[in-house]
Coordinates of C-alpha atoms and ligand atoms in Angstrom, one line a residue:
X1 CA 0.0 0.0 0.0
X2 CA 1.3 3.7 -1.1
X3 CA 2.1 6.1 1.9
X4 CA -0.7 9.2 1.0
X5 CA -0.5 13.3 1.9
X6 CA -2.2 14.5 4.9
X7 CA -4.7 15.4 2.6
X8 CA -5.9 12.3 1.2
X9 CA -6.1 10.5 4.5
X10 CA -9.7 9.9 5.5
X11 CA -9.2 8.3 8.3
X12 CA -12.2 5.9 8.3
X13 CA -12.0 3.0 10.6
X14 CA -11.0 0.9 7.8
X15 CA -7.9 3.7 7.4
X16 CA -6.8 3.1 10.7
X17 CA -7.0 -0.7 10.9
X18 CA -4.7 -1.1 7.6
X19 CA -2.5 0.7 9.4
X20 CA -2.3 -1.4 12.7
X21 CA -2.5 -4.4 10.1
X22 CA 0.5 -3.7 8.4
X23 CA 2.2 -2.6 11.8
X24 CA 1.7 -5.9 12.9
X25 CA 2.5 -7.9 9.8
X26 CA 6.0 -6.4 10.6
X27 CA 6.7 -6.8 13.8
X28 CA 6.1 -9.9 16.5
X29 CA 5.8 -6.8 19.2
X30 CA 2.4 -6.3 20.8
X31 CA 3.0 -3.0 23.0
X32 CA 0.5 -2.7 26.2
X33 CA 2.1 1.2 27.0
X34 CA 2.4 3.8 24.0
X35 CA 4.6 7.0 24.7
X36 CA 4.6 10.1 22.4
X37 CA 7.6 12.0 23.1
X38 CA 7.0 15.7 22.8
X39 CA 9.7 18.5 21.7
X40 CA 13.3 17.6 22.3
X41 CA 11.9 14.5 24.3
X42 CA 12.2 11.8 21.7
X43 CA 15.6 10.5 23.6
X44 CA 13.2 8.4 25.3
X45 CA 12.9 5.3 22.3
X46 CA 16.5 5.3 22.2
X47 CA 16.4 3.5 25.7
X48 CA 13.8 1.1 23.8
X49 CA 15.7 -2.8 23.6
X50 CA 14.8 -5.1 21.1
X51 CA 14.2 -1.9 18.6
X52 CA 12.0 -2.2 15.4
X53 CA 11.8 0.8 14.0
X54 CA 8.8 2.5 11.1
X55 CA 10.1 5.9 9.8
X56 CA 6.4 7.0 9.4
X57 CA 7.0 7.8 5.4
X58 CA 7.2 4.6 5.6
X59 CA 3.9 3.4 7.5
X60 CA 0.5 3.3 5.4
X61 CA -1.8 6.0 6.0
X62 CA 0.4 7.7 8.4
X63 CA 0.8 11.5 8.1
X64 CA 4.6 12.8 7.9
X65 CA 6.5 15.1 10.8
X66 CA 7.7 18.0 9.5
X67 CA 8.9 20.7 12.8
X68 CA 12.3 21.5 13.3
X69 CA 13.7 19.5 16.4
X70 CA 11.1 16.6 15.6
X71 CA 12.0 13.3 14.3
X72 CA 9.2 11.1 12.7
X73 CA 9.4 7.1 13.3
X74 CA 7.6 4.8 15.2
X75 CA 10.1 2.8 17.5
X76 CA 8.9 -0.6 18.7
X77 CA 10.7 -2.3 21.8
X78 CA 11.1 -3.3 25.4
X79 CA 11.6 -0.6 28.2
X80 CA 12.5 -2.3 31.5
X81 CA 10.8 -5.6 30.7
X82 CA 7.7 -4.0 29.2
X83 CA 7.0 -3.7 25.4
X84 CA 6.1 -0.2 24.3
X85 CA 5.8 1.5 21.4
X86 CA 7.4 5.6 20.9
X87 CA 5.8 8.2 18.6
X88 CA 9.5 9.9 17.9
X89 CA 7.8 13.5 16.8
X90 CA 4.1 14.0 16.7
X91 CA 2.0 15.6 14.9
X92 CA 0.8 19.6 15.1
X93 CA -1.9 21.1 13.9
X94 CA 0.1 24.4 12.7
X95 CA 1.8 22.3 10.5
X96 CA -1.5 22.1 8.6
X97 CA -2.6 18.7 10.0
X98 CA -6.3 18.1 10.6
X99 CA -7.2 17.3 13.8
X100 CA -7.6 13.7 13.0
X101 CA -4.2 13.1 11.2
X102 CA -3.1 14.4 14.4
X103 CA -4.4 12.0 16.5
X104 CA -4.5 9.4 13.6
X105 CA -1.8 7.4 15.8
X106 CA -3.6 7.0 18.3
X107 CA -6.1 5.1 17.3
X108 CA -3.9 2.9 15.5
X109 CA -2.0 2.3 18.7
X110 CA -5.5 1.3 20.8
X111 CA -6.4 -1.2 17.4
X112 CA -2.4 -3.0 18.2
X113 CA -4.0 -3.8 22.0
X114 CA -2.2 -0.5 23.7
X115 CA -3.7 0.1 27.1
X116 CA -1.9 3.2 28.5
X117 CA -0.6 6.5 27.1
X118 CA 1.9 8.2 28.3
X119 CA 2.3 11.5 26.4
X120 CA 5.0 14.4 27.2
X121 CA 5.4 18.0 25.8
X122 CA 7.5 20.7 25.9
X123 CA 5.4 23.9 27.5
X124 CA 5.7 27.3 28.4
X125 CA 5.3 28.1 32.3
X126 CA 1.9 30.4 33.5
X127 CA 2.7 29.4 37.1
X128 CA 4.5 32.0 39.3
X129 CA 6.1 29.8 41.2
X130 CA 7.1 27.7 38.6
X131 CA 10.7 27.5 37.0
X132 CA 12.2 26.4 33.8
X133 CA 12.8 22.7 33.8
X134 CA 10.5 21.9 36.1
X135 CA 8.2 19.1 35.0
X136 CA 4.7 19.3 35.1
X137 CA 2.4 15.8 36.0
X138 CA -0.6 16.9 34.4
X139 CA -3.7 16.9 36.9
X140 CA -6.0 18.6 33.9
X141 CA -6.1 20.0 30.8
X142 CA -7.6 23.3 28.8
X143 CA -8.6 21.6 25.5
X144 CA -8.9 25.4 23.9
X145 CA -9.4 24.6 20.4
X146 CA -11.9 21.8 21.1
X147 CA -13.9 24.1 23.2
X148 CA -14.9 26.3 20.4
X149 CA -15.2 23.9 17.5
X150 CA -11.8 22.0 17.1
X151 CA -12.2 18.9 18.5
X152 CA -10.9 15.7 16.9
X153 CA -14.2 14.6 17.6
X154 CA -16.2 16.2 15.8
X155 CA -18.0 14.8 13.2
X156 CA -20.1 11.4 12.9
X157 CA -19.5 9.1 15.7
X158 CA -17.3 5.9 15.3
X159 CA -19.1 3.9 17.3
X160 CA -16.3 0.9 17.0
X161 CA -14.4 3.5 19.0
X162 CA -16.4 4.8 21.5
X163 CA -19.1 6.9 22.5
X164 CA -20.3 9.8 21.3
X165 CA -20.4 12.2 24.4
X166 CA -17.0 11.7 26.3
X167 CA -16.7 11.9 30.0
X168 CA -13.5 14.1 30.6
X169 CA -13.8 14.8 34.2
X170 CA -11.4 12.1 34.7
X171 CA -9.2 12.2 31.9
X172 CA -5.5 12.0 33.3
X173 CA -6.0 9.1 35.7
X174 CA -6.0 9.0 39.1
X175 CA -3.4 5.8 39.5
X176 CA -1.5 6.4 37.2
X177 CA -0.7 10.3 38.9
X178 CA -0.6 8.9 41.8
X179 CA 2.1 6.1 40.7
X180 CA 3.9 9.1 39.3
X181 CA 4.2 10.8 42.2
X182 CA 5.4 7.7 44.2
X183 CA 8.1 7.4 41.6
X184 CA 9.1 11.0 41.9
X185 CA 9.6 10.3 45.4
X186 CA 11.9 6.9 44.8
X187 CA 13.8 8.9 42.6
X188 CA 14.5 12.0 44.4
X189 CA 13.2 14.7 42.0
X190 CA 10.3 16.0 43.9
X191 CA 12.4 19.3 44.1
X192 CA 11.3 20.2 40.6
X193 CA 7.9 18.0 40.2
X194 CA 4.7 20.2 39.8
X195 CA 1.5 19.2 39.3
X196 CA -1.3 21.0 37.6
X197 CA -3.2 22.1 34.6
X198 CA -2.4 21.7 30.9
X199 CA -3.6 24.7 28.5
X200 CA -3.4 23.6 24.5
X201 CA -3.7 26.3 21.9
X202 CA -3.2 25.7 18.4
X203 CA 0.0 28.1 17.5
X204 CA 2.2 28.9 16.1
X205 CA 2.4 31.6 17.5
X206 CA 3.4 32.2 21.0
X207 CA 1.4 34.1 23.4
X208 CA 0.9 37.7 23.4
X209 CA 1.5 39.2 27.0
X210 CA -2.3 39.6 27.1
X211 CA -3.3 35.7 25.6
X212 CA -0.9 34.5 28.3
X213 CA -2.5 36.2 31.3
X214 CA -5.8 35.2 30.1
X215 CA -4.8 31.8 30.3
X216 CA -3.5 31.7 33.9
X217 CA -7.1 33.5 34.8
X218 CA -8.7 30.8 33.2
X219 CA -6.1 28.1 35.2
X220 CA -3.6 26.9 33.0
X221 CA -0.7 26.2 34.9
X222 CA 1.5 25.1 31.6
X223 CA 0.4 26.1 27.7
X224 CA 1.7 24.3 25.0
X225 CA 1.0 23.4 21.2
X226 CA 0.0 19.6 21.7
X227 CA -1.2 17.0 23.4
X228 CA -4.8 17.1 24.5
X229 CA -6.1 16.3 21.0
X230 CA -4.6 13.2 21.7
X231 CA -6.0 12.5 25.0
X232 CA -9.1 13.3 24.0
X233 CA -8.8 10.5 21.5
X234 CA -7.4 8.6 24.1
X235 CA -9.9 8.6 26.6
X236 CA -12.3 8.0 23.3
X237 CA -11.1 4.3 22.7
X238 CA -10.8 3.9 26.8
X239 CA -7.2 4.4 27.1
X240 CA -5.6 5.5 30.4
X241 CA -3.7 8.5 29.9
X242 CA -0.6 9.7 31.6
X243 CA 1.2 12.8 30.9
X244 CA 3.8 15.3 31.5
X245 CA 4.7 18.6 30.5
X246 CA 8.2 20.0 30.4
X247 CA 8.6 23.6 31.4
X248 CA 10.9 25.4 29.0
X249 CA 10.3 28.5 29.3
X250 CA 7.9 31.5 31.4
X251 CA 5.1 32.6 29.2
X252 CA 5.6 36.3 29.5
X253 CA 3.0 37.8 31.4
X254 CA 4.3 41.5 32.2
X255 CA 3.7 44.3 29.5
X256 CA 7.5 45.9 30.1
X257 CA 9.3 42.5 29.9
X258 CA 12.2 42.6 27.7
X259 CA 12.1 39.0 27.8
X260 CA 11.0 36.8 24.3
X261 CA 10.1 33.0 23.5
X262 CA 12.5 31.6 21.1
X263 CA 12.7 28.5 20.0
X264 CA 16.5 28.0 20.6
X265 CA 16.2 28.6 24.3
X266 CA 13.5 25.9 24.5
X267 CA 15.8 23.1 22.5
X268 CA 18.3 23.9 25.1
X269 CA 16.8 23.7 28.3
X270 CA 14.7 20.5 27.2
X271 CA 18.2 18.9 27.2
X272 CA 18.4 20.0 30.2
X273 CA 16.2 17.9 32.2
X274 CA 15.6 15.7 29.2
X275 CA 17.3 12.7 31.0
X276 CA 15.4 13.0 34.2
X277 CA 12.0 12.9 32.5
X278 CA 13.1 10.0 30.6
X279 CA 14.3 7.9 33.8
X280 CA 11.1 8.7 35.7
X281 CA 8.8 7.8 32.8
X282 CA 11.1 4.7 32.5
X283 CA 10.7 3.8 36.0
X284 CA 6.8 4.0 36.2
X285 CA 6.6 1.9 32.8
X286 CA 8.3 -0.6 34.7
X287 CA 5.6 -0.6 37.1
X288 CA 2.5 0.0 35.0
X289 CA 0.6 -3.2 35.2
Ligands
NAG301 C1 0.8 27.4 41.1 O1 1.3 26.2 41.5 C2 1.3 26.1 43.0 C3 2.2 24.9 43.3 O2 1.7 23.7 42.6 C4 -0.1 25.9 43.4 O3 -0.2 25.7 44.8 C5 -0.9 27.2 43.0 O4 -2.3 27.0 43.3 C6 -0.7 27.5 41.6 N1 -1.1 28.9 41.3 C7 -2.2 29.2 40.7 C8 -2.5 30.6 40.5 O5 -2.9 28.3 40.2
NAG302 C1 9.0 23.5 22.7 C2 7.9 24.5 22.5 O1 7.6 24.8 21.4 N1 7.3 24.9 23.6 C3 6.2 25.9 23.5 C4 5.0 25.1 23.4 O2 3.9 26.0 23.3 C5 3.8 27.0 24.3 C6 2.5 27.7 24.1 O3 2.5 28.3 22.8 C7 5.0 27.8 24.4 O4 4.9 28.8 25.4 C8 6.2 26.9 24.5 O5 7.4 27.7 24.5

């Protein structure tokens, strides 16, 4: 089967089951935990054993990575004992993806038997007391574009899937937070471990001094470009959801600031703390039964 545009993709449930198909025509690996590794965070599959790896121009029906910093492949393998499967660079919706192409791998992953998703992301800081490098176990998220019109939902139910009005009240799950936290603990980081609320927007832009202090009256504690798409597609096909944001920079919120977001600074800090995300995310895989 050809590899199409972004464009041509339909994603019917048909779409999304060739694609799992031919996923597991080519690999023995049946993955319980999926991870998609956000900005600077795609380290994490190189920890993978046992790798099989699907550049994604390679995959049927899969839309391509394009963002600077981003790599695009599908990395199959066994993280302390426990087969997973890494998006290396996801997909954005101010690269011109549709909301579904952007979630597009998730569903796949939920058809190959995935349970659990762990997502990360690289995200600008709202929270005063927060500082660059912390990391962020999302409690919550601010799905902005779904909550006027741009949710991947939208449009005819797939019932094969789930159900059409989705409980989010209890999207990022309780246990898995909770097993988070523990692990934090064990590991010593709780220095620099937040907890709080996820705001997406769409960019790319970054906020405007104004946009950013709106969203910290609404309760964001973190914005970024990603990520709840996903979990709301997540949650869809009943898969527990885990996630964490990387703090790479403060959003500023003062009008006089002579500070500005550049995308440099962000590449460089992720490093940063880079490794210590990947070990704790590590360690709770390890323990997610
Ligand atoms: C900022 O984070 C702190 C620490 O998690 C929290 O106690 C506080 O409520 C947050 N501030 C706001 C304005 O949400
Ligand atoms: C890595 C990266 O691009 N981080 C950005 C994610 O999006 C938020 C919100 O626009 C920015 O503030 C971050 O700098």
């Amino acid at each position: 089967m050809e590899n199409t545009s972004p464009a041509s993709n339909r994603c019917s449930y048909e779409d999304y089951e060739a694609t799992a198909d031919w996923l597991r025509s080519k690999t023995a690996q049946r993955p319980k935990v999926a991870i998609i590794c956000g900005s600077g965070l795609g380290g994490l599959a190189e920890l993978l054993h046992n790798k099989v790896v699907f550049p994604y121009k390679d995959i049927p029906l899969f839309p391509q990575t394009t963002v600077m910093g981003h790599q695009g492949q599908l990395v199959f393998g066994t993280l302390e004992g426990q087969q997973c499967v890494c998006m290396q660079g996801r997909f954005h919706t101010y690269e011109g993806y549709d909301l579904k192409q952007v979630t597009y791998p998730v569903r796949v992953f939920s058809l190959l038997g995935v349970k659990t998703l762990i997502l990360t992301n690289a995200s600008g800081g709202l929270n005063s007391s927060y500082k660059v490098g912390d990391i962020m176990l999302i409690k919550d998220q601010i799905n902005l574009p779904g909550l006027v019109g741009n949710n991947p939902l939208c449009g005819p139910n797939e019932d094969r899937f789930g159900e059409r009005f989705l409980c989010m009240s209890d999207a990022y799950d309780p246990d898995l937070i909770a097993l988070a936290q523990q692990t934090a603990e064990e590991q010593g980081i709780e220095e620099f471990m937040q907890k709080g609320v996820y705001c997406m927007v769409s960019g790319p832009t970054y906020e405007s001094v104004t946009e950013g202090r709106a969203l910290r009256t609404l309760g964001a504690d973190t914005v970024g470009m990603s990520t709840a798409l996903e979990v709301v597609v997540a949650r869809h096909c009943g898969l527990r959801v885990l996630g964490f944001s990387l703090i790479t920079n403060m959003v500023v919120t003062e009008y006089d600031s002579k500070q500005r977001a550049n995308h440099a600074e962000v590449l460089e800090t992720t490093r940063m703390r880079t490794q210590v995300l990947e070990g704790l995310v590590t360690k709770i895989v390890a323990k997610i039964r």
